[in-house]
Every structure is written in C-alpha cells, then in structure tokens.
C-alpha cells in the first residue's frame, strides 16, 4: 500500500485536493486560504495544538510533525490554499531543532516567487541557511555556506535589477561576510574576488546604459555616424540582439571594422549577409572575436536549415566547420541542453512535420526553435524519449559539471494545453489532466507569447537524478527554445540568452 494511503487523514486531504485543478501551486485567493485553514484544522488541528503549540512538546517531536506537514504539502500542490497553509505551519516547526533545518531550507526554497518580493524571500532563505551552517561543525559548514553565499549574491542581483542599488550593496557585503564565516580560506578568497567582480560588472552595466543612451542620441543626430554605429553594434551584441547589432556593424567604417553599408537590407532576415557581417567584424575586432565568429556560424547554419539547396551551400558548409560554436563560449556554470539542435527534434519523432527545428526568425533568443505538433488535430499526443548526448548530472550541491536549476522558453501556437517532461518531472501549460506529485503547472492559460520558466529540479523531484530524456505533449502545436541548466539560479539569470529583438 502506498505510504500516503496508510494514514486516513492524509487520504482525506488528497481527496480534497482532487476537487480542484491538478498539478499547480498558483497564488491562492483569500477564499482558498480560508478553505485551506479549515481543512488543516479538520485533519491536523488536535495534533497541531498538542505538538505545534504545546509547551511540553520536545523539539524533536515538533520537527517530526513539521516534516509530516511538509510531506502533506508536497502532495497538496493542486490545492493552492491548503498548500500555502501547510507550508506556513510546517516552517516554524522544522526550525525547532537543527535536525529540521534541511527541511526548512526546502520550504523556504518552495516559497520563492518572481517579482518585487524576491529579495526579501531570498533573505529569509539565507537566514535559515545561516542557522544551518552555524549548527554544523566547522569542517561541515561548507555545503550550507556555499549556497548561502550564492543566495546573497542572487538577492543582490535581484535588487540591482529592481533599481535598489543600496540594498544590492548590502547583500554583496553579506555575501562576503558569509564566505569568510562559513567557507575555508582557500575557497573564500577567490569567491570574495568574484563578488567584487559582480559589483564592478554592475557598475559596467550602468556605463552600458549610459553608452546606449549616448550612442542612441548620436545616431538620431546622424544615422550613418560610423563610430556611433560601431559602439551601438557592440552594445547590442552583448545584449544578445544579433540581428540589430549586425545592421549597425555593417555601417561602421572605422579601420577596425570594415563591412559594406548595403548589407542587411533584404527581407526576410538574410542569414548569409548577417553571417558575413559578423565574420568580417570578428576578424577585425579582437576583443569580440569569439562571440562574433560564433554568431557568424549560427547564421550560416540557419541559412542552410532554411534552404538546403542554397546556391552558396558549399562555402557555408566549409565555414561552419572552421568557425567556433557559440556553445563553447557558454560560462562553465551553465549549459545549453537545447538551443536549435536538430538531434533533439530527431529524438522526438521521425514523422514529417511532427517535431522539427523551425527557422522562422521567431525563436525566443534566435532565429530557430523546436516545434512539436500533434499528428492528429485536436488530440493530445506525446512524443520523445532518451536524447543522444543528454547525460546531465543533477545534484542538490552541484560540483563542476553538475547542475540543479532549469530554465526554458515555451509558447503554444495552437491547442489548449501542452507539457514538457524531463524524465522524472513534468511542467504543464493550459488545462491538463496530468495528476502527479512530479507534475507542475507553470501557466493556467496557454502562453501565445514566449513564457520563460525557471525551476529547481532537485526541489521539484525531491532528489538528485540524471537528466537524459525529453518528452513533449500537446493537442495542437507547441514551441520550445533556449533550454539551459545551471548550478545556481543566479548564474542562469546572468547568462541566459536575452529575448530576440522584435520590430
């Protein structure tokens, strides 16, 4: 008998959850929270009064009860009100004794949301991690200390993005202090230097914004100003807006960048001309060589994919072999597992038109994206399995070459629902009949524009596991792009591709 059926009260909770939409943990309404409180009192009221509030209860008993409520919360994600209540009730119980700190950390991670409140939520998570680190012996503090530093750094980045510069400086200071307090000196010293680099990069971002404003004004005064076009082109490259960048680079006539002004005038996007502009720029601008040549190769690949009989195919194939791949310039803390790779489309199905890389210029972060269509109109179909080359190790405490966080972009162009499965965990959009503890709704309505999803894979699944599979299901058509893994949310946020600039 499954464990959750051995306790009749837990079974009652699950039946209550079954009366609402499954596979989601959306923000609850006041009415849903009130109903969640009622269910909690009916099922756990007496035990909560005795163990949770009782002065005679032992810390170990409170932690055990807190873990019990946490497990119930994991089984109640489909009822937002009850899920919120169980999380709030379980957190203080798990903090009653150090043995409960690992569960408290999971609860705080689960409570993280996107938006203006995220820095404060990260600070609350950091407070639990700090308690957990201080409760450990000095030689065992590193695992909590390392995550504590990353959480403070992510909070600083979040504050910076929100324009809260003073708070960002405070969090960077806390990150440095945490590194010194909980990490060995040999580990802390280079980390403190990295944090100082973060602060310097933010200053660089301010300069970037000022330069962008300056070049924009210069181009308004004189559209063909070569120096302004060169500066604007390089700024746009750093923002991932390669097509717009190439147009400015093509107009730059200073000695270090010589490209013809008549480039990039054809429609749709002339991949070969854009690629030639990038290659010419890469051969003449030393500081941006790797990035520019990588974009040149991407453009040539797109040209052949959109027109296999391209009149210049022989030259393009030769250049693709010679030029470096963009993936080789990805920071070591993240990895692109799906970004316009044809092998992934092949793994999802061999049928014509069912799964393919669509080169329409409408990808999230580039010209192409993975598109999966149902073979039978208006009927849900699932395709996929193991993907060649996918052997990504996931871990709660990632070492180099291991990852924890997932980010991808998704949109539905036809149909009422879709899902993406990565082996042991599934993420759904729209109305879905999936009912599983490892199925999570990321959007109640199907997104017709690109939706970026970020998930903690270890927290969602409950344990480490290897990621080697991809399955996609839909009753219409769904597009997926820019699937990345990262060791920390902060690294994903910093290096994840920027959305393609639209006109």
Coordinates of C-alpha atoms in Angstrom, one line a residue:
X1 CA 0.0 0.0 0.0
X2 CA 1.4 3.4 -0.9
X3 CA 2.5 5.4 2.2
X4 CA 0.0 8.2 1.8
X5 CA -2.9 5.7 2.0
X6 CA -1.8 4.3 5.4
X7 CA -2.9 7.5 7.1
X8 CA -6.7 8.0 6.5
X9 CA -6.4 11.7 7.2
X10 CA -3.8 12.2 4.5
X11 CA -6.1 10.3 2.2
X12 CA -8.9 12.8 3.0
X13 CA -6.5 15.7 2.2
X14 CA -5.7 14.2 -1.1
X15 CA -9.3 13.7 -2.0
X16 CA -9.9 17.4 -1.1
X17 CA -7.1 18.3 -3.4
X18 CA -8.6 16.2 -6.2
X19 CA -11.6 18.5 -6.3
X20 CA -9.5 21.4 -7.7
X21 CA -7.3 21.7 -10.8
X22 CA -4.3 19.4 -10.6
X23 CA -0.6 20.0 -11.0
X24 CA -0.4 23.6 -9.9
X25 CA 0.6 25.7 -7.0
X26 CA -0.7 29.1 -8.1
X27 CA -1.1 32.1 -5.7
X28 CA -4.2 31.2 -3.6
X29 CA -7.2 33.6 -3.2
X30 CA -8.4 34.6 0.3
X31 CA -11.2 32.1 -0.1
X32 CA -8.8 29.3 -1.0
X33 CA -6.6 30.1 2.0
X34 CA -9.7 30.1 4.3
X35 CA -10.7 26.7 3.0
X36 CA -7.2 25.5 3.4
X37 CA -7.2 26.6 7.1
X38 CA -10.5 24.7 7.6
X39 CA -9.1 21.5 6.0
X40 CA -5.9 21.9 8.1
X41 CA -7.9 22.2 11.3
X42 CA -10.1 19.2 10.4
X43 CA -7.1 17.0 9.7
X44 CA -4.3 18.2 11.9
X45 CA -5.9 20.6 14.4
X46 CA -5.6 18.4 17.6
X47 CA -2.1 17.3 16.8
X48 CA -1.1 20.8 16.0
X49 CA -2.4 22.1 19.3
X50 CA -0.6 19.4 21.2
X51 CA 2.7 19.3 19.3
X52 CA 2.9 22.6 17.4
X53 CA 1.7 24.9 20.2
X54 CA 2.1 22.7 23.3
X55 CA 4.9 23.9 25.6
X56 CA 5.7 20.4 26.7
X57 CA 6.4 19.1 23.2
X58 CA 10.0 18.2 22.6
X59 CA 11.9 19.9 19.7
X60 CA 12.4 16.6 18.0
X61 CA 8.7 15.9 18.1
X62 CA 8.0 19.4 16.6
X63 CA 10.5 18.7 13.8
X64 CA 8.9 15.3 13.1
X65 CA 5.5 16.9 12.9
X66 CA 6.8 19.7 10.7
X67 CA 8.3 17.2 8.3
X68 CA 4.9 15.4 8.2
X69 CA 3.2 18.7 7.2
X70 CA 5.9 19.3 4.6
X71 CA 5.2 15.9 3.1
X72 CA 1.5 16.6 3.1
X73 CA 2.2 20.0 1.4
X74 CA 4.1 18.2 -1.4
X75 CA 1.1 16.0 -2.0
X76 CA -1.3 19.0 -1.9
X77 CA 0.2 21.3 -4.6
X78 CA -3.0 21.0 -6.6
X79 CA -4.8 22.9 -3.8
X80 CA -3.1 26.3 -3.6
X81 CA -4.8 27.4 -0.4
X82 CA -4.0 24.2 1.5
X83 CA -0.5 24.1 0.1
X84 CA 0.2 27.7 1.4
X85 CA -1.2 26.9 4.8
X86 CA 0.8 23.7 5.2
X87 CA 4.0 25.4 4.2
X88 CA 3.4 28.3 6.7
X89 CA 2.6 25.9 9.5
X90 CA 5.5 23.5 8.9
X91 CA 8.2 26.1 8.7
X92 CA 8.5 27.2 12.3
X93 CA 8.2 23.6 13.5
X94 CA 11.2 22.5 11.4
X95 CA 13.2 25.3 12.8
X96 CA 12.7 24.0 16.4
X97 CA 15.9 21.8 16.2
X98 CA 18.9 21.7 13.8
X99 CA 17.8 18.3 12.6
X100 CA 14.9 20.1 10.9
X101 CA 17.0 22.7 9.1
X102 CA 17.3 20.8 5.8
X103 CA 13.5 20.6 5.6
X104 CA 13.2 24.3 6.5
X105 CA 15.5 25.1 3.7
X106 CA 13.4 23.2 1.2
X107 CA 10.3 25.0 2.5
X108 CA 11.9 28.4 2.0
X109 CA 13.0 27.5 -1.5
X110 CA 9.5 26.5 -2.3
X111 CA 8.2 29.8 -1.1
X112 CA 10.4 31.8 -3.6
X113 CA 8.4 33.7 -6.2
X114 CA 9.4 36.0 -9.0
X115 CA 8.8 39.7 -8.6
X116 CA 9.5 42.6 -6.2
X117 CA 9.3 40.5 -3.1
X118 CA 12.0 38.1 -4.3
X119 CA 15.0 39.8 -2.5
X120 CA 13.2 39.6 0.9
X121 CA 12.3 36.0 0.2
X122 CA 15.9 35.2 -0.6
X123 CA 16.9 37.0 2.6
X124 CA 14.5 34.7 4.5
X125 CA 16.1 31.6 2.9
X126 CA 19.5 33.0 3.7
X127 CA 18.6 33.3 7.4
X128 CA 17.8 29.6 7.5
X129 CA 20.9 28.6 5.6
X130 CA 23.0 30.7 8.0
X131 CA 21.4 28.9 11.0
X132 CA 22.1 25.6 9.4
X133 CA 25.7 26.5 8.7
X134 CA 26.3 27.7 12.3
X135 CA 24.8 24.5 13.7
X136 CA 27.3 22.3 11.8
X137 CA 30.8 21.6 12.8
X138 CA 33.3 23.9 11.2
X139 CA 34.5 21.3 8.8
X140 CA 31.0 20.5 7.6
X141 CA 29.7 24.1 7.1
X142 CA 30.9 24.5 3.5
X143 CA 27.9 22.9 1.8
X144 CA 25.4 25.4 3.5
X145 CA 28.0 28.2 3.4
X146 CA 28.4 27.9 -0.4
X147 CA 24.7 28.1 -1.0
X148 CA 24.3 30.9 1.5
X149 CA 26.8 33.0 -0.5
X150 CA 25.0 32.3 -3.8
X151 CA 21.6 33.2 -2.3
X152 CA 23.0 36.6 -1.1
X153 CA 24.6 37.2 -4.5
X154 CA 21.3 36.4 -6.2
X155 CA 19.5 38.7 -3.8
X156 CA 22.0 41.4 -4.7
X157 CA 21.4 40.8 -8.4
X158 CA 17.6 40.9 -7.9
X159 CA 17.9 44.3 -6.0
X160 CA 20.1 45.7 -8.8
X161 CA 17.5 44.7 -11.4
X162 CA 14.8 46.4 -9.4
X163 CA 16.9 49.6 -9.1
X164 CA 17.6 49.1 -5.4
X165 CA 21.3 49.8 -5.6
X166 CA 21.8 50.4 -1.9
X167 CA 20.2 47.1 -1.0
X168 CA 22.3 45.3 -3.6
X169 CA 25.5 46.7 -2.0
X170 CA 24.2 45.4 1.4
X171 CA 23.6 41.9 0.1
X172 CA 27.1 41.8 -1.6
X173 CA 28.5 42.7 1.8
X174 CA 26.6 39.9 3.4
X175 CA 27.8 37.5 0.7
X176 CA 31.4 38.4 1.5
X177 CA 30.8 38.0 5.3
X178 CA 29.2 34.6 4.8
X179 CA 32.1 33.4 2.6
X180 CA 34.6 34.4 5.4
X181 CA 32.5 32.9 8.2
X182 CA 31.5 29.5 6.7
X183 CA 34.0 28.6 3.9
X184 CA 37.6 27.6 4.1
X185 CA 40.0 30.5 3.4
X186 CA 41.3 28.9 0.2
X187 CA 37.7 28.8 -1.1
X188 CA 36.5 32.1 0.4
X189 CA 39.3 34.3 -1.0
X190 CA 38.6 33.7 -4.7
X191 CA 34.9 33.9 -4.0
X192 CA 35.2 37.3 -2.4
X193 CA 37.1 38.4 -5.5
X194 CA 34.2 37.2 -7.7
X195 CA 31.7 39.2 -5.6
X196 CA 33.9 42.3 -6.0
X197 CA 33.8 41.5 -9.8
X198 CA 29.9 41.3 -9.6
X199 CA 29.9 44.8 -8.1
X200 CA 32.2 46.0 -10.8
X201 CA 30.1 44.4 -13.5
X202 CA 27.0 46.2 -12.2
X203 CA 29.0 49.5 -12.5
X204 CA 29.8 48.3 -16.0
X205 CA 26.1 47.8 -16.6
X206 CA 25.4 51.4 -15.5
X207 CA 28.1 52.5 -18.0
X208 CA 26.5 50.3 -20.6
X209 CA 23.1 52.1 -20.1
X210 CA 24.8 55.5 -20.3
X211 CA 26.7 54.4 -23.5
X212 CA 23.5 53.1 -25.0
X213 CA 21.8 56.5 -24.4
X214 CA 24.8 58.3 -25.8
X215 CA 25.0 56.3 -29.0
X216 CA 21.2 56.5 -29.5
X217 CA 21.4 60.3 -29.3
X218 CA 24.4 60.3 -31.7
X219 CA 22.5 58.2 -34.3
X220 CA 19.5 60.4 -34.0
X221 CA 21.7 63.3 -35.0
X222 CA 23.5 61.4 -37.7
X223 CA 22.3 57.9 -38.7
X224 CA 25.4 57.0 -40.6
X225 CA 27.9 58.0 -37.9
X226 CA 30.5 55.2 -38.1
X227 CA 31.8 55.4 -34.6
X228 CA 28.3 55.5 -33.1
X229 CA 27.2 52.5 -35.3
X230 CA 30.3 50.6 -34.1
X231 CA 29.6 51.3 -30.5
X232 CA 25.9 50.6 -30.8
X233 CA 26.6 47.3 -32.6
X234 CA 28.9 46.0 -29.9
X235 CA 26.5 47.0 -27.2
X236 CA 23.6 45.2 -28.9
X237 CA 25.8 42.1 -29.3
X238 CA 26.4 42.0 -25.6
X239 CA 22.6 42.1 -25.1
X240 CA 22.1 39.1 -27.5
X241 CA 20.4 41.2 -30.2
X242 CA 22.5 39.9 -33.0
X243 CA 20.3 41.0 -36.0
X244 CA 20.1 44.6 -34.8
X245 CA 23.7 44.6 -33.9
X246 CA 24.8 43.4 -37.4
X247 CA 22.9 46.3 -39.0
X248 CA 25.0 48.8 -37.0
X249 CA 28.2 46.9 -37.5
X250 CA 27.6 47.0 -41.2
X251 CA 27.6 50.8 -41.2
X252 CA 30.8 51.1 -39.2
X253 CA 33.6 52.2 -41.4
X254 CA 36.4 52.8 -38.8
X255 CA 39.6 51.0 -39.5
X256 CA 39.0 48.1 -37.1
X257 CA 35.6 47.2 -38.7
X258 CA 35.2 47.3 -42.4
X259 CA 31.8 46.0 -43.8
X260 CA 29.7 47.1 -46.7
X261 CA 26.9 49.6 -45.9
X262 CA 24.4 47.9 -48.3
X263 CA 24.3 44.7 -46.2
X264 CA 21.2 43.7 -44.2
X265 CA 18.6 45.4 -46.5
X266 CA 16.8 42.3 -47.8
X267 CA 13.7 40.8 -46.1
X268 CA 13.3 38.3 -44.6
X269 CA 16.5 38.2 -42.5
X270 CA 19.4 37.5 -44.9
X271 CA 21.2 34.9 -42.8
X272 CA 24.3 34.8 -45.1
X273 CA 24.7 38.5 -45.2
X274 CA 24.3 38.8 -41.5
X275 CA 26.8 35.9 -41.0
X276 CA 29.3 37.6 -43.4
X277 CA 29.0 40.9 -41.4
X278 CA 29.7 39.0 -38.1
X279 CA 32.6 37.1 -39.6
X280 CA 34.1 40.3 -41.1
X281 CA 33.7 42.1 -37.7
X282 CA 35.2 39.1 -35.8
X283 CA 38.3 39.1 -38.0
X284 CA 38.9 42.7 -37.3
X285 CA 37.7 43.3 -33.7
X286 CA 40.0 41.4 -31.4
X287 CA 38.0 42.0 -28.2
X288 CA 34.8 40.5 -29.6
X289 CA 36.3 37.9 -32.0
X290 CA 35.0 34.7 -30.3
X291 CA 31.4 36.0 -29.9
X292 CA 31.2 37.5 -33.4
X293 CA 32.6 34.4 -35.1
X294 CA 30.2 32.2 -33.1
X295 CA 27.3 34.3 -34.3
X296 CA 28.6 34.0 -37.9
X297 CA 28.5 30.2 -37.7
X298 CA 24.9 30.3 -36.2
X299 CA 23.8 32.5 -39.1
X300 CA 25.3 30.1 -41.7
X301 CA 23.7 27.1 -40.0
X302 CA 20.3 28.9 -40.1
X303 CA 20.8 29.7 -43.8
X304 CA 21.3 26.0 -44.7
X305 CA 18.5 24.9 -42.5
X306 CA 16.0 27.3 -44.2
X307 CA 17.3 26.5 -47.7
X308 CA 19.3 23.2 -48.0
X309 CA 19.8 24.0 -51.7
X310 CA 21.3 27.4 -51.1
X311 CA 23.4 28.4 -54.1
X312 CA 26.3 29.1 -51.7
X313 CA 25.9 25.8 -49.7
X314 CA 29.4 24.5 -50.3
X315 CA 31.1 27.6 -49.0
X316 CA 28.7 27.8 -46.0
X317 CA 29.4 24.2 -45.0
X318 CA 33.1 24.8 -45.1
X319 CA 32.8 27.9 -43.0
X320 CA 30.6 26.1 -40.4
X321 CA 33.4 23.5 -40.0
X322 CA 36.0 26.2 -39.5
X323 CA 34.2 28.6 -37.2
X324 CA 33.8 28.0 -33.4
X325 CA 30.4 27.1 -31.9
X326 CA 28.6 29.6 -29.7
X327 CA 28.2 26.8 -27.1
X328 CA 31.9 26.8 -26.5
X329 CA 31.7 30.3 -25.1
X330 CA 28.9 29.4 -22.6
X331 CA 30.1 30.0 -18.9
X332 CA 31.0 26.8 -17.1
X333 CA 28.3 27.2 -14.6
X334 CA 25.5 26.7 -17.2
X335 CA 25.0 24.5 -20.2
X336 CA 22.6 24.8 -23.2
X337 CA 20.9 21.5 -23.5
X338 CA 18.5 22.6 -26.3
X339 CA 19.1 25.6 -28.5
X340 CA 18.1 24.8 -32.1
X341 CA 19.8 21.3 -32.1
X342 CA 18.3 19.1 -34.8
X343 CA 19.3 15.9 -32.8
X344 CA 16.6 16.8 -30.2
X345 CA 14.0 17.1 -32.9
X346 CA 15.0 13.7 -34.2
X347 CA 14.6 12.2 -30.8
X348 CA 11.0 13.4 -30.5
X349 CA 9.8 11.6 -33.6
X350 CA 10.7 10.8 -37.2
X351 CA 7.3 11.8 -38.7
X352 CA 7.3 14.6 -41.2
X353 CA 6.2 17.8 -39.6
X354 CA 5.7 16.3 -36.1
X355 CA 8.9 17.6 -34.5
X356 CA 11.4 19.9 -36.2
X357 CA 13.6 23.0 -35.8
X358 CA 11.6 25.8 -37.2
X359 CA 13.7 28.5 -38.8
X360 CA 11.1 31.4 -39.0
X361 CA 13.0 34.2 -37.2
X362 CA 10.6 33.8 -34.4
X363 CA 12.6 31.9 -31.8
X364 CA 12.8 33.2 -28.3
X365 CA 16.5 34.0 -28.4
X366 CA 17.4 33.4 -32.0
X367 CA 16.1 32.6 -35.4
X368 CA 15.0 29.0 -34.7
X369 CA 13.2 27.0 -32.1
X370 CA 11.9 23.4 -31.6
X371 CA 8.3 23.0 -32.7
X372 CA 6.2 19.9 -31.9
X373 CA 2.8 19.3 -33.5
X374 CA 0.2 16.7 -32.7
X375 CA -0.1 14.2 -35.6
X376 CA -3.9 14.1 -35.0
X377 CA -5.5 17.6 -34.9
X378 CA -7.1 18.5 -31.6
X379 CA -6.0 15.2 -30.0
X380 CA -3.2 15.1 -27.4
X381 CA -0.1 13.2 -28.4
X382 CA 3.2 12.6 -26.5
X383 CA 6.5 12.2 -28.3
X384 CA 10.0 11.7 -27.1
X385 CA 12.4 9.7 -25.0
X386 CA 16.1 9.5 -24.4
X387 CA 18.1 12.1 -26.3
X388 CA 21.5 11.3 -27.7
X389 CA 24.2 13.3 -25.9
X390 CA 22.0 14.1 -22.9
X391 CA 23.7 12.8 -19.8
X392 CA 23.4 15.8 -17.4
X393 CA 24.1 15.1 -13.8
X394 CA 21.8 16.9 -11.3
X395 CA 22.7 17.4 -7.7
X396 CA 21.5 19.3 -4.6
X397 CA 25.0 20.6 -4.1
X398 CA 26.4 20.7 -7.7
X399 CA 30.1 20.2 -8.3
X400 CA 31.7 21.4 -11.6
X401 CA 29.9 19.6 -14.4
X402 CA 26.7 19.1 -12.3
X403 CA 23.6 21.2 -12.3
X404 CA 20.4 21.9 -10.3
X405 CA 18.3 24.6 -12.0
X406 CA 16.4 24.5 -15.3
X407 CA 15.2 27.4 -17.5
X408 CA 13.4 27.2 -20.8
X409 CA 11.1 29.3 -23.0
X410 CA 7.8 27.9 -24.2
X411 CA 4.7 29.1 -26.2
X412 CA 1.7 27.4 -27.6
X413 CA 0.7 28.4 -31.2
X414 CA -2.3 26.0 -31.4
X415 CA -4.3 23.9 -28.9
X416 CA -5.5 24.1 -25.3
X417 CA -2.6 22.6 -23.5
X418 CA 1.0 21.2 -23.7
X419 CA 3.6 19.7 -21.4
X420 CA 7.3 19.2 -21.3
X421 CA 8.7 16.2 -19.5
X422 CA 12.4 15.8 -18.4
X423 CA 12.2 12.2 -17.2
X424 CA 11.1 12.4 -13.6
X425 CA 9.4 15.8 -13.7
X426 CA 6.8 17.4 -16.0
X427 CA 5.8 21.0 -16.5
X428 CA 2.4 21.9 -18.0
X429 CA 0.7 24.9 -19.5
X430 CA -3.0 25.2 -20.1
X431 CA -5.6 22.7 -19.0
X432 CA -4.0 19.4 -18.2
X433 CA -5.3 16.1 -16.9
X434 CA -1.8 15.1 -15.5
X435 CA -2.1 14.1 -11.8
X436 CA 1.3 13.5 -10.4
X437 CA 3.4 14.8 -7.5
X438 CA 6.1 15.5 -10.0
X439 CA 3.8 17.4 -12.4
X440 CA 3.7 21.2 -12.1
X441 CA 1.5 23.8 -13.8
X442 CA 3.6 26.8 -14.9
X443 CA 0.7 28.6 -16.6
X444 CA -3.0 28.1 -16.2
X445 CA -3.6 29.6 -19.7
X446 CA -1.6 28.6 -22.8
X447 CA 1.0 31.2 -23.5
X448 CA 0.7 32.6 -27.0
X449 CA 3.9 34.7 -26.4
X450 CA 7.2 33.3 -25.1
X451 CA 7.0 32.3 -21.4
X452 CA 10.3 31.8 -19.6
X453 CA 10.1 29.1 -16.9
X454 CA 12.7 28.6 -14.2
X455 CA 12.6 25.6 -11.9
X456 CA 14.6 24.0 -9.1
X457 CA 14.8 20.4 -10.4
X458 CA 16.1 18.8 -7.2
X459 CA 13.4 20.5 -5.2
X460 CA 10.6 19.6 -7.7
X461 CA 11.7 15.9 -7.8
X462 CA 12.9 15.6 -4.2
X463 CA 16.2 14.0 -5.1
X464 CA 19.1 14.1 -7.5
X465 CA 18.7 12.4 -10.8
X466 CA 20.3 12.2 -14.2
X467 CA 18.6 14.2 -17.0
X468 CA 18.7 12.3 -20.2
X469 CA 15.1 12.4 -21.5
X470 CA 12.8 14.8 -23.2
X471 CA 9.1 14.3 -23.9
X472 CA 6.7 16.9 -25.3
X473 CA 2.9 16.5 -25.4
X474 CA 0.2 18.8 -27.0
X475 CA -3.1 18.7 -28.7
X476 CA -2.0 21.3 -31.1
X477 CA 1.4 22.9 -31.6
X478 CA 4.0 24.0 -29.1
X479 CA 7.4 25.7 -29.5
X480 CA 10.3 25.4 -27.1
X481 CA 13.6 27.3 -27.1
X482 CA 16.7 28.0 -25.0
X483 CA 16.6 25.1 -22.6
X484 CA 19.5 25.7 -20.1
X485 CA 20.8 24.0 -16.9
X486 CA 22.7 26.0 -14.3
X487 CA 24.4 25.3 -11.0
X488 CA 22.7 28.3 -9.4
X489 CA 19.7 30.5 -10.3
X490 CA 22.0 33.5 -10.2
X491 CA 24.2 32.1 -13.0
X492 CA 21.2 31.3 -15.1
X493 CA 19.8 34.7 -14.7
X494 CA 23.1 36.4 -15.6
X495 CA 24.0 34.3 -18.7
X496 CA 20.6 33.1 -20.0
X497 CA 20.0 34.4 -23.6
X498 CA 18.2 37.7 -24.0
X499 CA 14.9 37.6 -26.0
X500 CA 15.3 38.3 -29.7
X501 CA 14.6 41.9 -30.6
X502 CA 11.3 42.3 -32.4
X503 CA 10.2 45.1 -34.7

